[in-house]
């Protein structure tokens, strides 16, 4: 049974940094794409970044390019999201998702597995 557990959220001032982690378990993830999404109150779940578990190719949403970095550590089955130069509009619950295949989809409906989310709050 696939399980994804996010951690690392918190409160930070604008221009600060946070690193989120997603612990993945329950299967081998070779051939999977891992994604980070976020959801603010009253808004749809928004694509943030994705990474291919095999090979490490990455893809970013326009609003976070140049500020966020997604990475993974295959040895310990962790996916990271390093967030720098945070803005108040980055405030949201951040979710880790997993989908089979190599397509780095920005459509949250195409992801099969989700974590419970971690809150990120950025104050001005």
PDB file of N, CA and C in Angstrom, residues 2 24 27-35 50-57 72 74 77 79 97-105 110-113:
ATOM      1  N   UNK A   2       0.669   2.077  -0.999  1.00  0.00           N
ATOM      2  CA  UNK A   2       1.481   3.283  -1.112  1.00  0.00           C
ATOM      3  C   UNK A   2       1.095   4.277  -0.019  1.00  0.00           C
ATOM      4  N   UNK A  24       8.055   8.464   0.939  1.00  0.00           N
ATOM      5  CA  UNK A  24       7.257   7.563   0.111  1.00  0.00           C
ATOM      6  C   UNK A  24       7.548   6.114   0.488  1.00  0.00           C
ATOM      7  N   UNK A  27       6.004   0.630  -2.089  1.00  0.00           N
ATOM      8  CA  UNK A  27       6.360   0.012  -3.356  1.00  0.00           C
ATOM      9  C   UNK A  27       7.662   0.640  -3.834  1.00  0.00           C
ATOM     10  N   UNK A  28       8.198   0.117  -4.911  1.00  0.00           N
ATOM     11  CA  UNK A  28       9.315   0.799  -5.563  1.00  0.00           C
ATOM     12  C   UNK A  28       8.734   1.839  -6.509  1.00  0.00           C
ATOM     13  N   UNK A  29       9.400   2.982  -6.594  1.00  0.00           N
ATOM     14  CA  UNK A  29       8.851   4.091  -7.362  1.00  0.00           C
ATOM     15  C   UNK A  29       9.557   4.319  -8.685  1.00  0.00           C
ATOM     16  N   UNK A  30      10.412   3.389  -9.084  1.00  0.00           N
ATOM     17  CA  UNK A  30      10.977   3.479 -10.430  1.00  0.00           C
ATOM     18  C   UNK A  30       9.842   3.462 -11.432  1.00  0.00           C
ATOM     19  N   UNK A  31       9.881   4.375 -12.391  1.00  0.00           N
ATOM     20  CA  UNK A  31       8.800   4.466 -13.359  1.00  0.00           C
ATOM     21  C   UNK A  31       7.649   5.350 -12.906  1.00  0.00           C
ATOM     22  N   UNK A  32       7.790   5.965 -11.758  1.00  0.00           N
ATOM     23  CA  UNK A  32       6.775   6.878 -11.248  1.00  0.00           C
ATOM     24  C   UNK A  32       7.238   8.319 -11.411  1.00  0.00           C
ATOM     25  N   UNK A  33       6.248   9.209 -11.448  1.00  0.00           N
ATOM     26  CA  UNK A  33       6.484  10.643 -11.370  1.00  0.00           C
ATOM     27  C   UNK A  33       5.933  11.130 -10.040  1.00  0.00           C
ATOM     28  N   UNK A  34       6.726  11.929  -9.345  1.00  0.00           N
ATOM     29  CA  UNK A  34       6.325  12.508  -8.064  1.00  0.00           C
ATOM     30  C   UNK A  34       6.057  13.992  -8.260  1.00  0.00           C
ATOM     31  N   UNK A  35       5.012  14.485  -7.632  1.00  0.00           N
ATOM     32  CA  UNK A  35       4.664  15.892  -7.807  1.00  0.00           C
ATOM     33  C   UNK A  35       4.353  16.581  -6.495  1.00  0.00           C
ATOM     34  N   UNK A  50       7.285  18.804 -10.417  1.00  0.00           N
ATOM     35  CA  UNK A  50       7.270  17.357 -10.572  1.00  0.00           C
ATOM     36  C   UNK A  50       8.666  16.866 -10.896  1.00  0.00           C
ATOM     37  N   UNK A  51       8.901  15.585 -10.591  1.00  0.00           N
ATOM     38  CA  UNK A  51      10.202  14.974 -10.855  1.00  0.00           C
ATOM     39  C   UNK A  51       9.995  13.508 -11.222  1.00  0.00           C
ATOM     40  N   UNK A  52      10.751  13.049 -12.188  1.00  0.00           N
ATOM     41  CA  UNK A  52      10.731  11.636 -12.522  1.00  0.00           C
ATOM     42  C   UNK A  52      11.619  10.892 -11.529  1.00  0.00           C
ATOM     43  N   UNK A  53      11.057   9.827 -10.922  1.00  0.00           N
ATOM     44  CA  UNK A  53      11.835   9.104  -9.932  1.00  0.00           C
ATOM     45  C   UNK A  53      13.102   8.530 -10.556  1.00  0.00           C
ATOM     46  N   UNK A  54      12.983   7.993 -11.770  1.00  0.00           N
ATOM     47  CA  UNK A  54      14.138   7.475 -12.497  1.00  0.00           C
ATOM     48  C   UNK A  54      14.649   8.576 -13.406  1.00  0.00           C
ATOM     49  N   UNK A  55      15.875   8.968 -13.226  1.00  0.00           N
ATOM     50  CA  UNK A  55      16.459   9.986 -14.093  1.00  0.00           C
ATOM     51  C   UNK A  55      16.468  11.373 -13.488  1.00  0.00           C
ATOM     52  N   UNK A  56      15.439  11.728 -12.729  1.00  0.00           N
ATOM     53  CA  UNK A  56      15.454  13.007 -12.018  1.00  0.00           C
ATOM     54  C   UNK A  56      15.079  14.226 -12.838  1.00  0.00           C
ATOM     55  N   UNK A  57      14.497  14.047 -14.020  1.00  0.00           N
ATOM     56  CA  UNK A  57      14.042  15.224 -14.784  1.00  0.00           C
ATOM     57  C   UNK A  57      12.993  15.974 -13.980  1.00  0.00           C
ATOM     58  N   UNK A  72      15.005  14.418  -5.288  1.00  0.00           N
ATOM     59  CA  UNK A  72      14.665  13.176  -4.597  1.00  0.00           C
ATOM     60  C   UNK A  72      15.918  12.441  -4.194  1.00  0.00           C
ATOM     61  N   UNK A  74      16.837   8.683  -3.818  1.00  0.00           N
ATOM     62  CA  UNK A  74      16.344   7.329  -4.071  1.00  0.00           C
ATOM     63  C   UNK A  74      16.690   6.371  -2.937  1.00  0.00           C
ATOM     64  N   UNK A  77      14.038   7.033  -0.266  1.00  0.00           N
ATOM     65  CA  UNK A  77      12.667   7.251  -0.749  1.00  0.00           C
ATOM     66  C   UNK A  77      12.066   8.562  -0.245  1.00  0.00           C
ATOM     67  N   UNK A  79      11.302  12.707  -1.294  1.00  0.00           N
ATOM     68  CA  UNK A  79      11.199  13.759  -2.287  1.00  0.00           C
ATOM     69  C   UNK A  79      11.178  15.085  -1.529  1.00  0.00           C
ATOM     70  N   UNK A  97       2.229  14.089  -4.331  1.00  0.00           N
ATOM     71  CA  UNK A  97       1.465  13.118  -5.080  1.00  0.00           C
ATOM     72  C   UNK A  97       2.369  12.199  -5.887  1.00  0.00           C
ATOM     73  N   UNK A  98       1.838  11.041  -6.263  1.00  0.00           N
ATOM     74  CA  UNK A  98       2.588  10.081  -7.077  1.00  0.00           C
ATOM     75  C   UNK A  98       1.682   9.526  -8.164  1.00  0.00           C
ATOM     76  N   UNK A  99       2.261   9.369  -9.355  1.00  0.00           N
ATOM     77  CA  UNK A  99       1.523   8.798 -10.462  1.00  0.00           C
ATOM     78  C   UNK A  99       2.428   7.866 -11.238  1.00  0.00           C
ATOM     79  N   UNK A 100       1.906   6.731 -11.722  1.00  0.00           N
ATOM     80  CA  UNK A 100       2.737   5.836 -12.540  1.00  0.00           C
ATOM     81  C   UNK A 100       2.997   6.460 -13.895  1.00  0.00           C
ATOM     82  N   UNK A 101       4.177   6.215 -14.428  1.00  0.00           N
ATOM     83  CA  UNK A 101       4.518   6.708 -15.749  1.00  0.00           C
ATOM     84  C   UNK A 101       5.477   7.873 -15.701  1.00  0.00           C
ATOM     85  N   UNK A 102       5.961   8.252 -16.883  1.00  0.00           N
ATOM     86  CA  UNK A 102       7.010   9.268 -17.002  1.00  0.00           C
ATOM     87  C   UNK A 102       6.481  10.646 -17.364  1.00  0.00           C
ATOM     88  N   UNK A 103       5.195  10.769 -17.589  1.00  0.00           N
ATOM     89  CA  UNK A 103       4.636  12.075 -17.930  1.00  0.00           C
ATOM     90  C   UNK A 103       4.577  12.933 -16.675  1.00  0.00           C
ATOM     91  N   UNK A 104       5.202  14.101 -16.720  1.00  0.00           N
ATOM     92  CA  UNK A 104       5.211  15.005 -15.567  1.00  0.00           C
ATOM     93  C   UNK A 104       3.981  15.896 -15.652  1.00  0.00           C
ATOM     94  N   UNK A 105       2.861  15.323 -15.298  1.00  0.00           N
ATOM     95  CA  UNK A 105       1.585  15.997 -15.439  1.00  0.00           C
ATOM     96  C   UNK A 105       1.405  17.112 -14.416  1.00  0.00           C
ATOM     97  N   UNK A 110      -4.621  13.382 -12.359  1.00  0.00           N
ATOM     98  CA  UNK A 110      -3.899  12.253 -12.934  1.00  0.00           C
ATOM     99  C   UNK A 110      -2.987  11.562 -11.932  1.00  0.00           C
ATOM    100  N   UNK A 111      -2.934  12.073 -10.714  1.00  0.00           N
ATOM    101  CA  UNK A 111      -2.096  11.469  -9.674  1.00  0.00           C
ATOM    102  C   UNK A 111      -2.941  10.498  -8.851  1.00  0.00           C
ATOM    103  N   UNK A 112      -2.371   9.317  -8.606  1.00  0.00           N
ATOM    104  CA  UNK A 112      -3.130   8.249  -7.949  1.00  0.00           C
ATOM    105  C   UNK A 112      -3.023   8.286  -6.426  1.00  0.00           C
ATOM    106  N   UNK A 113      -1.918   8.776  -5.924  1.00  0.00           N
ATOM    107  CA  UNK A 113      -1.667   8.714  -4.486  1.00  0.00           C
ATOM    108  C   UNK A 113      -1.329  10.100  -3.947  1.00  0.00           C
TER     109      UNK A 113
END
